[in-house]
Amino acid sequence: MAQGKSTVEPVTIDVQNIGGIDQTSVEIDPGISILTGRNATNRTSFLQAVMAVVGSNNATLKANADEGAVDLELNGETYTRNLSRQGDQVITDGDPYLEDPTLADLFAFLLETNECRQAVANDDDLREIIMRPVDTGEIDRQISELEDEKDRIDSKISTLDEYSNQLPQLESEKRDIEDRISEKEEKLANKRSQLEEIDKGIEESKKENEELDTKMTKLQQTRSRLNSTQQEIQSERESIDALEDDLTDKQSQFDDLEPIPDGRVSILEEKMQRLRGQVEEIEQTTTELQSVIQFNNNFVNEAKPEVVSQLHSDPDTTDGAVTDELLSTEEDITCWTCGTRVAQEQIESNLEELRSLQEEKIQKQQSLKQNIKELQNEKNDLQERQKSYDQLERSIERTETEIDERRETIESLQSKEEDLSNEISQLESDVESLQEEDHSEVLEVQERINYLEFELQDLKSELDSVEDEIESIQDQLGEREDLKIQREDVIAELEDLRTHIEQLQKQSIAEFNEHMEAVLDLLGYDNLERIWIERTQESVREGRRKVDQDRFTLHIVRSNESGTVYEDTVDHLSESEREVTGVVFALAGYLVHEVYERVPFMLIDSIEAIDAKRIADLVEYLEGYADYLIVALLEEDAAALGESYSRITKI
C-alpha cells in the first residue's frame, strides 16, 4: 500500500485555467490534506486539476479560457497536462503521470460522478466496475491458445504411446527376419560350396552357361524392381485410404458449418461505429454539463460575498440601502447570463434538472457501451466462425488434390508393374528354354543360388526397414518426457489464467465485506447491521447465445427496535449510508487492483451528506492507503478532524 511518510516528499501542483481556477500553486504534504474554506469554490476544480495531470480526461477547461495547464512535481520528476479548446472540443496533450487512467478514474478519484459511487447509488452491476480493468478477452484468447497447445501435445504423446506399444512386435519381427536371413545365408553357402565342387571338373560347361547366368541375373534384378514397384503401389493405396478417411471427417465438419452472410461483419462494425459516435457525443455533453453545473455552483456560492464586498466599498451607500441589499440577496441573485434578478430557488431548481440530465446521459452512455460490447462479441464470434469455415474449405481442397495426385501416381506405377511383369515372363521363358537345352547339375545349383540370393536381398531390405522404424520410434520416444514436462507447464499456466478472474472476484468481495464491516462498526449507524456483497449469476444474451454471467449483488441488513433483523434494499439507504458504501466499494477495487502501486493520490469530494463526526472517522480510516489523501470538505465538516492534518484554505 502507501509508502511510509518518511520516504514520501511533498508535491507541488501548478494550475492554470482549470474549472474555476485562474492560476494557483499548491504544495501537498504526504498523508491527509483537507481542502476547506467558506464555500466550495475551486476545491473541486483543484481536484480535477490533480486528476488531469495524473492522466484523467474528467477535467474541465475554464469557461472563458482557450488554454489551460497543470504541472506536477513529484519525486524530482515533472509531469504536465495541457488543455486547449478547438471548436466545441477540448484537446489534451502533454506528459501525464499515467498513460492509462482507467484504474485511477475508477478507484482513486472518488468525486461525486465517480463510477463506483454512482454504481452503488443506482444499484448497478458492481462486478462490471471491478472487472473492467481486466482484459477478459485477452485472457480468453490465451486460454484458447493454451488449450490448442495442450491438445497438440496430448495428440503427440498419444502417438508416441502407440509407437511404444509397437516396439515389442517390431523387435520380435526383427529377430524373426534375422533368423530367416541366417538360415538363407547358410543354405546359400552350402549351394555355393556345392557349385565350387562341381565347377572343378566342368570348367567348360560353366563357360557354355554364361548366357543362362546373365538371364538369371537379369531375372533376379527385374523381380526386385517389380517387388519395389508393388510396394510403392501398396503404400500409395494406404495413403489414399487414410486421406479419404480424413476427407470424410473434414467434409462432415464442413457440412455442419454455416457460411457467414456477406456483409454481416461490416454491418456490425457500422453499428459499433455509430454507437461509439453516440458515446463520444454523450461524453462531450456530460463534460459540458459538468462545466455548467460547476460554474453555476460556484456562482451561487460566491454571489452573496460579492454583494457585501461591493456595499462596503461604496461610501455613498446608506445603512438602510445596505440592509435592503442584503435582504434582497437572501432570495434573489443577478443572473450571470441576462443580468436580471432571479430567485435563488429557481437557479437551484435548474441546477437539479441539469444534474438529472447528466445522470440520464451517464446511464445512456453505460447502456451504449454494453451494446457495443455485445456487438463486438457477436462480431468476434462471426469472424472466428468464418475463419474456421475458410480453413476447413482450403484443407478439403488440398486433401482432394493430394488424393488425385496419388491416384495418378498409382496409374503410372501400375503401368510400370505391367511392363515389369511382361519382362519377367519373357525372362522366365528364356531361362526355361536354356535349362531345357542343358539339364546339368550345374544349372540346377546355379538357379537355386540365384533364387536364394534374391530371397536374401528381400529379407535384408525388410530387415533394414524394420530397423529404421525401430530407430525412428526410439528417437521420438526420447521426446516423450520433454513433452510431458511441457504439458504440465501448459496445464499450470491454464489453471493460473482460468482462476485469475475467479480469484479477483473472490478477493474483491472479501475486501469489500471486510472493510464495510469495519467501517460500519466505526461509524455506528442506527439499525444498520450489515452491508455485504454476494456473487450471484444471471442469464444474459451474448450475440445469439444466452450465457450465465456472474453479478455482484449488494445486500442491506437492518434491525428494528425489537432486535429483529431483516433484509432491506439499496433504494432505502440514506444518502449518508449510500456515500459511505460507494467509497468503501471503491476502496475494495483500489486494493484488489493494487492501485496504490501506480497512483500516489486518492481524492474525495462531495461527501457532505455524511455528518462531520462520521466524515472524520471515515477519512482517518482511509489514511495510509495512499501516499496523498486529498479531501474536499466544508468548514464545519473539516473542524471535526484533528489539527495535525494539513489544511489548504486558499486555492
XYZ file of C-alpha atoms in Angstrom:
651
model
C 0.000 0.000 0.000
C 1.166 3.581 0.592
C 4.835 4.150 1.318
C 5.962 5.249 4.754
C 5.602 9.003 5.189
C 9.330 9.322 5.865
C 10.079 8.223 2.304
C 7.440 10.418 0.609
C 8.142 14.068 -0.156
C 5.678 16.947 -0.585
C 4.444 17.536 -4.134
C 3.832 20.830 -5.903
C 0.890 21.302 -8.254
C 0.646 24.384 -10.507
C -2.773 25.007 -12.086
C -3.904 27.457 -14.753
C -7.441 27.856 -16.161
C -8.891 24.573 -14.878
C -12.532 24.568 -13.707
C -12.976 27.812 -11.799
C -9.241 28.361 -11.139
C -7.410 31.203 -12.872
C -3.973 30.373 -11.561
C -2.621 28.789 -8.389
C 0.289 26.808 -6.981
C -0.308 24.402 -4.091
C 2.091 22.224 -2.104
C 0.600 18.947 -0.856
C 2.184 17.165 2.106
C 2.176 13.365 2.441
C -0.800 11.922 4.307
C -4.175 13.639 4.653
C -4.696 17.080 3.117
C -8.018 18.862 3.682
C -9.305 21.385 1.146
C -11.659 23.690 3.036
C -12.986 27.229 3.068
C -16.129 29.347 3.211
C -17.525 27.888 0.011
C -16.856 25.131 -2.479
C -15.166 27.478 -4.928
C -12.176 25.878 -6.614
C -11.959 22.878 -4.298
C -13.470 20.526 -6.859
C -11.625 22.382 -9.623
C -8.330 21.704 -7.871
C -9.177 18.012 -7.522
C -9.980 17.944 -11.255
C -6.587 19.517 -11.931
C -4.873 16.745 -9.946
C -6.876 14.182 -11.908
C -5.883 15.811 -15.202
C -2.132 15.817 -14.545
C -2.309 12.186 -13.407
C -3.924 11.312 -16.753
C -7.706 11.541 -16.377
C -9.896 13.153 -19.024
C -12.535 14.152 -16.446
C -11.348 17.743 -16.089
C -12.883 20.934 -17.486
C -11.245 23.952 -19.061
C -12.205 27.327 -17.578
C -15.268 28.635 -19.416
C -13.636 31.905 -20.507
C -10.235 30.405 -21.417
C -8.947 28.718 -24.563
C -5.966 27.048 -22.899
C -5.182 25.557 -19.530
C -2.370 23.562 -17.932
C -1.395 21.566 -14.841
C 2.178 20.799 -13.724
C 3.054 18.209 -11.060
C 6.462 17.985 -9.366
C 6.787 14.557 -7.728
C 9.970 12.819 -6.530
C 12.201 15.008 -8.681
C 10.133 14.466 -11.835
C 7.833 16.953 -13.570
C 4.582 15.852 -15.213
C 2.418 18.111 -17.370
C -1.071 18.155 -18.870
C -2.257 20.815 -21.301
C -5.880 21.510 -22.275
C -6.838 23.574 -25.332
C -10.201 24.451 -26.818
C -10.650 23.621 -30.506
C -14.156 24.438 -31.659
C -16.608 22.510 -29.494
C -13.955 20.127 -28.210
C -11.237 20.296 -25.555
C -7.988 18.628 -26.651
C -5.420 17.318 -24.149
C -1.711 16.660 -24.560
C 1.481 16.680 -22.520
C 3.258 14.132 -20.334
C 0.840 12.998 -17.582
C 1.749 10.696 -14.689
C -0.205 7.755 -16.189
C -0.697 6.681 -19.780
C -3.917 4.827 -18.919
C -6.050 6.488 -16.216
C -8.694 3.733 -16.016
C -7.683 2.416 -12.576
C -7.319 5.906 -11.133
C -10.665 7.132 -12.508
C -12.466 4.094 -11.115
C -10.848 3.550 -7.720
C -8.734 6.575 -6.689
C -10.600 9.678 -7.918
C -13.719 9.476 -5.741
C -15.555 12.632 -6.782
C -19.348 12.849 -6.971
C -19.505 11.381 -10.505
C -17.117 8.504 -9.725
C -18.490 5.316 -11.286
C -18.034 3.226 -8.122
C -20.083 5.685 -6.098
C -22.684 6.035 -8.849
C -22.945 2.253 -9.301
C -23.747 1.802 -5.603
C -26.206 4.697 -5.623
C -28.024 3.363 -8.708
C -27.776 -0.326 -7.755
C -25.849 -1.012 -10.996
C -23.699 -4.044 -11.822
C -20.813 -3.761 -9.345
C -18.939 -6.698 -10.891
C -18.633 -4.897 -14.226
C -16.935 -1.965 -12.469
C -14.468 -4.190 -10.596
C -13.657 -6.342 -13.653
C -13.453 -3.531 -16.198
C -9.651 -3.069 -15.954
C -9.196 -6.805 -16.639
C -8.825 -7.676 -20.326
C -11.015 -10.790 -20.202
C -10.949 -11.081 -23.987
C -7.152 -11.366 -23.968
C -7.316 -13.930 -21.149
C -9.859 -15.982 -23.131
C -7.612 -15.793 -26.197
C -4.601 -17.007 -24.221
C -6.681 -19.825 -22.720
C -7.804 -20.884 -26.219
C -4.205 -20.888 -27.481
C -3.005 -22.918 -24.500
C -5.858 -25.414 -24.907
C -4.850 -25.888 -28.557
C -1.235 -26.351 -27.466
C -2.283 -28.906 -24.835
C -4.350 -30.819 -27.427
C -1.349 -30.853 -29.766
C 0.931 -32.181 -27.015
C -1.658 -34.780 -25.935
C -2.000 -35.965 -29.531
C 1.781 -36.240 -29.875
C 2.112 -38.132 -26.577
C -0.730 -40.469 -27.601
C 1.013 -41.166 -30.903
C 4.285 -41.866 -29.096
C 2.476 -44.218 -26.716
C 1.151 -46.123 -29.724
C 4.660 -46.276 -31.150
C 5.950 -47.546 -27.820
C 3.357 -50.332 -27.882
C 4.562 -51.296 -31.372
C 8.192 -51.749 -30.291
C 7.864 -55.298 -28.826
C 6.201 -56.532 -32.008
C 8.833 -54.842 -34.182
C 11.662 -56.298 -32.084
C 10.121 -59.765 -32.443
C 9.733 -59.228 -36.175
C 13.362 -58.128 -36.399
C 14.574 -61.278 -34.621
C 12.449 -63.457 -36.906
C 13.900 -61.795 -40.021
C 17.444 -62.155 -38.675
C 16.819 -65.883 -38.092
C 15.494 -66.290 -41.624
C 18.492 -64.395 -43.033
C 20.871 -66.679 -41.145
C 19.019 -69.701 -42.498
C 19.129 -68.382 -46.090
C 22.812 -67.449 -45.785
C 23.589 -70.957 -44.545
C 21.702 -72.546 -47.467
C 23.363 -70.161 -49.909
C 26.809 -71.003 -48.551
C 26.061 -74.719 -48.947
C 24.923 -74.270 -52.537
C 27.970 -72.205 -53.399
C 30.213 -74.881 -51.908
C 28.353 -77.479 -53.919
C 28.781 -75.388 -57.051
C 32.514 -74.989 -56.434
C 32.929 -78.751 -56.160
C 31.071 -79.265 -59.392
C 32.949 -76.468 -61.169
C 36.330 -78.079 -60.512
C 35.653 -80.757 -63.103
C 33.433 -78.979 -65.581
C 35.053 -75.626 -66.363
C 33.996 -75.875 -69.978
C 30.368 -76.460 -69.040
C 30.409 -73.322 -66.924
C 31.545 -71.196 -69.880
C 28.754 -72.595 -72.001
C 26.189 -71.490 -69.429
C 27.236 -67.811 -69.202
C 24.124 -66.808 -71.169
C 21.936 -68.592 -68.630
C 23.753 -66.801 -65.778
C 23.131 -63.476 -67.482
C 19.457 -64.252 -67.916
C 19.155 -65.422 -64.307
C 20.851 -62.252 -63.023
C 18.602 -60.056 -65.088
C 15.564 -62.057 -63.934
C 16.589 -61.526 -60.328
C 17.022 -57.775 -60.854
C 13.697 -57.444 -62.641
C 11.898 -59.361 -59.900
C 13.438 -56.981 -57.372
C 12.224 -53.972 -59.351
C 8.739 -55.486 -59.602
C 8.670 -56.081 -55.856
C 9.671 -52.461 -55.166
C 7.019 -51.186 -57.568
C 4.332 -53.296 -55.923
C 5.367 -51.968 -52.513
C 5.101 -48.404 -53.823
C 1.607 -49.125 -55.161
C 0.554 -50.586 -51.805
C 1.990 -47.590 -49.950
C 0.134 -45.146 -52.211
C -3.132 -47.055 -51.722
C -2.733 -46.950 -47.946
C -2.052 -43.215 -48.130
C -5.190 -42.705 -50.245
C -7.274 -44.699 -47.737
C -6.009 -42.522 -44.895
C -6.589 -39.329 -46.902
C -10.122 -40.402 -47.837
C -10.933 -41.094 -44.160
C -9.549 -37.669 -43.292
C -11.530 -36.097 -46.148
C -14.749 -37.736 -44.916
C -14.210 -36.317 -41.424
C -13.439 -32.853 -42.777
C -16.410 -32.929 -45.159
C -18.685 -33.890 -42.253
C -17.339 -30.980 -40.211
C -17.711 -28.653 -43.198
C -21.338 -29.684 -43.743
C -22.083 -28.780 -40.110
C -20.708 -25.252 -40.595
C -22.732 -22.408 -41.992
C -21.102 -19.669 -44.093
C -21.304 -16.188 -42.646
C -23.768 -13.977 -44.590
C -21.993 -11.471 -46.811
C -21.639 -8.063 -45.236
C -22.780 -9.169 -41.760
C -19.446 -8.251 -40.128
C -19.440 -4.887 -41.924
C -22.980 -4.205 -40.704
C -21.923 -4.959 -37.109
C -18.865 -2.711 -37.475
C -21.036 0.109 -38.820
C -23.411 -0.310 -35.875
C -20.483 -0.186 -33.433
C -19.094 2.919 -35.161
C -22.456 4.645 -34.837
C -22.722 3.652 -31.178
C -19.147 4.813 -30.482
C -20.021 8.119 -32.084
C -23.033 8.397 -29.786
C -20.826 7.537 -26.782
C -18.365 10.291 -27.756
C -21.212 12.787 -28.166
C -22.616 11.852 -24.746
C -19.136 12.108 -23.160
C -18.809 15.614 -24.613
C -22.290 16.507 -23.388
C -21.652 15.200 -19.840
C -18.348 17.116 -19.716
C -20.098 20.303 -20.807
C -22.914 19.693 -18.308
C -20.335 19.208 -15.550
C -18.733 22.537 -16.504
C -22.111 24.300 -16.424
C -23.078 22.694 -13.102
C -19.704 23.535 -11.563
C -19.835 27.111 -12.829
C -23.351 27.687 -11.508
C -22.496 26.084 -8.159
C -19.550 28.445 -7.856
C -21.721 31.388 -8.945
C -24.437 30.720 -6.382
C -21.919 30.198 -3.575
C -19.977 33.355 -4.430
C -22.948 35.673 -5.080
C -23.547 36.880 -1.515
C -19.925 37.575 -0.547
C -19.532 39.663 -3.694
C -22.572 41.830 -2.806
C -21.288 42.501 0.692
C -17.896 43.427 -0.688
C -19.425 45.875 -3.150
C -21.540 47.591 -0.461
C -18.589 48.029 1.901
C -16.555 49.591 -0.864
C -19.251 52.249 -1.686
C -19.055 55.190 0.801
C -22.285 56.712 -0.502
C -24.364 53.715 0.452
C -26.634 54.358 3.438
C -27.223 51.871 6.207
C -30.762 51.395 5.005
C -29.596 50.635 1.491
C -27.127 48.108 2.830
C -29.886 46.393 4.754
C -32.160 46.382 1.730
C -29.482 44.927 -0.472
C -28.614 42.188 1.979
C -32.254 41.279 2.386
C -32.571 41.191 -1.352
C -29.618 38.830 -1.783
C -31.194 36.349 0.586
C -33.789 35.486 -2.062
C -32.673 36.961 -5.415
C -29.480 36.694 -7.468
C -28.417 38.604 -10.545
C -28.417 36.119 -13.453
C -24.946 35.838 -14.980
C -26.360 35.396 -18.495
C -29.106 38.056 -18.811
C -28.414 40.380 -15.858
C -31.923 40.186 -14.379
C -32.732 39.327 -10.778
C -33.988 35.769 -10.360
C -34.914 33.696 -7.339
C -32.101 31.587 -5.970
C -34.532 28.680 -5.726
C -35.083 28.914 -9.498
C -31.353 28.620 -10.198
C -31.040 25.718 -7.769
C -34.034 24.047 -9.444
C -32.356 24.465 -12.821
C -29.158 23.001 -11.404
C -31.067 19.960 -10.143
C -32.544 19.471 -13.621
C -29.031 19.662 -15.105
C -27.782 17.065 -12.621
C -30.679 14.775 -13.530
C -29.920 15.252 -17.218
C -26.247 14.492 -16.582
C -27.156 11.279 -14.711
C -29.505 10.295 -17.561
C -26.670 10.824 -20.060
C -24.256 8.738 -17.965
C -26.759 5.867 -17.796
C -27.352 6.144 -21.541
C -23.590 6.039 -22.102
C -23.259 2.856 -19.997
C -26.114 1.256 -21.943
C -24.451 2.133 -25.266
C -21.135 0.697 -24.080
C -22.885 -2.557 -23.151
C -24.467 -2.652 -26.626
C -21.051 -2.092 -28.204
C -19.616 -4.931 -26.101
C -22.394 -7.299 -27.208
C -21.917 -6.325 -30.871
C -18.143 -6.833 -30.527
C -18.718 -10.307 -29.066
C -21.036 -11.150 -31.963
C -18.505 -9.798 -34.468
C -15.681 -11.834 -32.912
C -17.890 -14.939 -32.989
C -18.730 -14.392 -36.677
C -15.091 -13.794 -37.616
C -13.971 -16.906 -35.749
C -16.644 -18.990 -37.488
C -15.691 -17.585 -40.900
C -12.031 -18.319 -40.202
C -12.841 -21.950 -39.301
C -15.071 -22.246 -42.389
C -12.351 -20.925 -44.740
C -9.569 -23.000 -43.174
C -11.613 -26.202 -43.400
C -12.603 -25.456 -47.008
C -8.946 -24.950 -48.012
C -7.931 -28.118 -46.147
C -10.583 -30.134 -48.034
C -9.332 -28.774 -51.354
C -5.720 -29.670 -50.506
C -6.723 -33.202 -49.456
C -8.741 -33.754 -52.644
C -5.808 -32.530 -54.743
C -3.394 -34.861 -52.940
C -5.752 -37.834 -53.464
C -5.952 -37.080 -57.198
C -2.159 -36.801 -57.451
C -1.641 -40.107 -55.644
C -4.165 -41.841 -57.902
C -2.243 -40.586 -60.929
C 0.938 -41.949 -59.337
C -0.739 -45.360 -58.863
C -1.784 -45.417 -62.513
C 1.803 -44.733 -63.549
C 3.136 -47.411 -61.170
C 0.567 -49.958 -62.380
C 1.696 -49.369 -65.943
C 5.281 -49.909 -64.821
C 4.197 -53.043 -62.911
C 2.593 -54.467 -66.042
C 5.736 -53.822 -68.105
C 7.954 -55.490 -65.490
C 5.615 -58.496 -65.237
C 5.787 -58.950 -69.009
C 9.565 -58.652 -68.900
C 9.779 -61.279 -66.129
C 7.560 -63.651 -68.089
C 9.854 -63.315 -71.073
C 12.989 -63.850 -68.962
C 11.468 -66.903 -67.266
C 10.647 -68.290 -70.699
C 14.222 -67.673 -71.854
C 15.670 -69.339 -68.749
C 13.354 -72.296 -69.155
C 14.445 -72.682 -72.780
C 18.116 -72.574 -71.814
C 17.533 -75.052 -68.996
C 15.855 -77.436 -71.393
C 18.995 -77.370 -73.545
C 21.206 -78.459 -70.615
C 19.780 -80.142 -67.519
C 23.115 -80.427 -65.906
C 23.551 -80.334 -62.165
C 25.428 -77.014 -62.504
C 22.420 -75.247 -63.937
C 20.125 -76.519 -61.215
C 22.522 -75.414 -58.482
C 23.075 -72.028 -60.133
C 19.351 -71.431 -60.384
C 18.955 -72.293 -56.720
C 21.790 -69.925 -55.787
C 20.189 -67.085 -57.754
C 16.856 -67.694 -56.107
C 18.423 -67.761 -52.632
C 20.307 -64.527 -53.353
C 17.054 -62.887 -54.423
C 15.272 -64.051 -51.261
C 18.229 -62.957 -49.134
C 18.189 -59.493 -50.681
C 14.471 -59.126 -49.944
C 14.973 -60.228 -46.346
C 17.825 -57.756 -45.815
C 15.696 -54.949 -47.281
C 12.877 -55.948 -44.958
C 15.297 -56.007 -42.007
C 16.616 -52.532 -42.884
C 13.046 -51.223 -42.995
C 12.185 -52.708 -39.581
C 15.425 -51.433 -38.018
C 14.806 -47.941 -39.429
C 11.299 -47.965 -37.971
C 12.597 -49.112 -34.560
C 15.293 -46.431 -34.577
C 12.784 -43.745 -35.585
C 10.416 -44.736 -32.771
C 13.222 -44.802 -30.202
C 14.379 -41.335 -31.302
C 10.841 -39.975 -30.968
C 10.285 -41.667 -27.615
C 13.160 -39.581 -26.321
C 10.880 -36.548 -26.726
C 8.084 -38.057 -24.631
C 9.397 -36.967 -21.230
C 10.068 -33.444 -22.521
C 6.522 -33.333 -23.884
C 5.100 -34.454 -20.540
C 7.010 -31.687 -18.743
C 5.826 -29.200 -21.353
C 2.250 -30.436 -20.884
C 2.441 -29.886 -17.106
C 3.683 -26.328 -17.707
C 0.780 -25.640 -20.076
C -1.743 -27.091 -17.596
C -0.307 -24.920 -14.808
C -0.492 -21.816 -16.978
C -4.070 -22.670 -17.970
C -5.016 -23.064 -14.321
C -3.500 -19.668 -13.489
C -5.439 -17.963 -16.289
C -8.708 -19.730 -15.500
C -8.514 -18.899 -11.805
C -7.285 -15.311 -12.257
C -10.757 -13.868 -12.780
C -12.217 -16.169 -10.123
C -9.593 -15.108 -7.566
C -10.063 -11.448 -8.456
C -13.821 -11.692 -7.899
C -13.415 -13.514 -4.572
C -10.792 -11.035 -3.384
C -12.968 -8.053 -4.379
C -15.941 -9.375 -2.428
C -13.769 -10.264 0.573
C -12.113 -6.817 0.621
C -15.456 -5.015 0.409
C -17.172 -7.144 3.041
C -14.233 -6.874 5.443
C -13.805 -3.100 5.127
C -17.567 -2.453 5.054
C -17.970 -4.321 8.328
C -15.107 -2.374 9.898
C -16.418 0.997 8.668
C -19.982 0.316 9.840
C -18.654 -0.643 13.285
C -16.640 2.576 13.286
C -19.422 4.903 12.118
C -22.219 3.326 14.173
C -25.331 3.801 12.038
C -28.596 3.119 13.865
C -30.422 -0.096 12.855
C -27.891 -0.802 10.050
C -26.461 -4.218 10.913
C -24.549 -5.170 7.803
C -23.876 -4.292 4.139
C -22.292 -7.082 2.116
C -21.789 -8.307 -1.458
C -22.766 -11.769 -2.682
C -21.714 -13.250 -6.008
C -24.762 -14.453 -7.951
C -25.453 -15.483 -11.538
C -27.896 -14.199 -14.116
C -28.680 -15.232 -17.674
C -27.635 -12.667 -20.308
C -27.517 -12.679 -24.079
C -24.182 -12.588 -25.914
C -24.808 -12.431 -29.631
C -27.152 -15.288 -30.438
C -26.475 -17.207 -27.258
C -27.658 -16.978 -23.683
C -24.929 -17.449 -21.101
C -24.747 -17.383 -17.307
C -22.824 -14.353 -16.094
C -21.576 -13.513 -12.606
C -23.057 -10.496 -10.821
C -22.217 -8.798 -7.526
C -25.431 -8.365 -5.524
C -25.422 -5.799 -2.720
C -27.319 -6.860 0.421
C -28.530 -4.495 3.149
C -29.369 -5.953 6.578
C -31.161 -3.825 9.184
C -32.669 -4.397 12.621
C -35.774 -2.906 14.208
C -36.313 -1.676 17.755
C -37.141 -5.190 18.931
C -33.836 -6.514 17.628
C -35.310 -8.436 14.697
C -33.062 -8.332 11.623
C -34.418 -8.084 8.091
C -33.053 -7.503 4.591
C -33.572 -4.075 3.060
C -32.890 -2.661 -0.423
C -30.318 -0.212 -1.751
C -33.135 2.238 -2.521
C -33.792 2.608 1.215
C -30.210 3.533 2.109
C -29.869 7.049 3.407
C -27.733 9.398 1.352
C -25.055 9.201 4.030
C -25.096 5.382 4.054
C -25.013 5.308 0.263
C -21.989 7.618 0.055
C -20.063 5.570 2.638
C -20.853 2.333 0.776
C -19.690 3.841 -2.520
C -16.369 4.954 -1.030
C -15.752 1.537 0.571
C -16.584 -0.235 -2.713
C -14.036 1.972 -4.480
C -11.514 1.127 -1.730
C -12.059 -2.598 -2.428
C -11.230 -2.067 -6.105
C -8.286 0.134 -5.083
C -6.802 -2.708 -3.027
C -7.638 -5.607 -5.366
C -6.091 -3.922 -8.403
C -3.187 -2.595 -6.296
C -3.854 0.953 -7.478
C -1.542 2.213 -4.734
C 1.372 0.740 -6.728
C 0.546 3.032 -9.682
C -1.202 6.129 -8.306
C 0.066 8.100 -5.270
C -3.177 10.072 -4.865
C -6.654 9.326 -3.526
C -9.160 12.165 -3.974
C -12.535 12.530 -2.216
C -15.226 15.170 -2.759
C -18.975 15.716 -2.278
C -19.477 13.724 0.931
C -21.434 16.469 2.726
C -24.342 14.038 3.138
C -22.277 12.285 5.840
C -22.236 14.040 9.212
C -18.993 15.661 10.353
C -18.062 13.087 13.016
C -18.503 10.182 10.609
C -16.588 12.043 7.877
C -13.682 12.417 10.288
C -13.791 8.723 11.216
C -14.027 7.657 7.552
C -11.143 9.891 6.440
C -8.939 8.656 9.276
C -9.826 5.047 8.330
C -8.636 5.702 4.751
C -5.355 7.239 5.914
C -2.388 5.111 4.908
C -3.906 3.569 1.794
C -2.484 6.341 -0.431
C 0.628 8.497 -0.160
C -1.533 11.606 -0.611
C -5.190 11.553 0.523
C -6.816 14.845 -0.539
C -10.341 15.507 0.776
C -12.568 18.498 -0.060
C -14.734 19.412 2.965
C -16.953 22.190 4.226
C -15.519 24.187 7.132
C -17.907 22.674 9.666
C -17.031 19.148 8.499
C -13.290 19.832 8.470
C -13.485 21.065 12.076
C -14.140 17.506 13.257
C -10.704 16.389 12.044
C -7.632 16.866 14.185
C -5.440 19.944 13.785
C -2.482 17.715 12.891
C -3.799 17.264 9.381
C -2.692 19.661 6.649
C -5.351 22.208 5.680
C -5.465 24.148 2.417
C -7.859 27.100 2.618
C -6.765 29.212 -0.338
C -6.623 27.974 -3.914
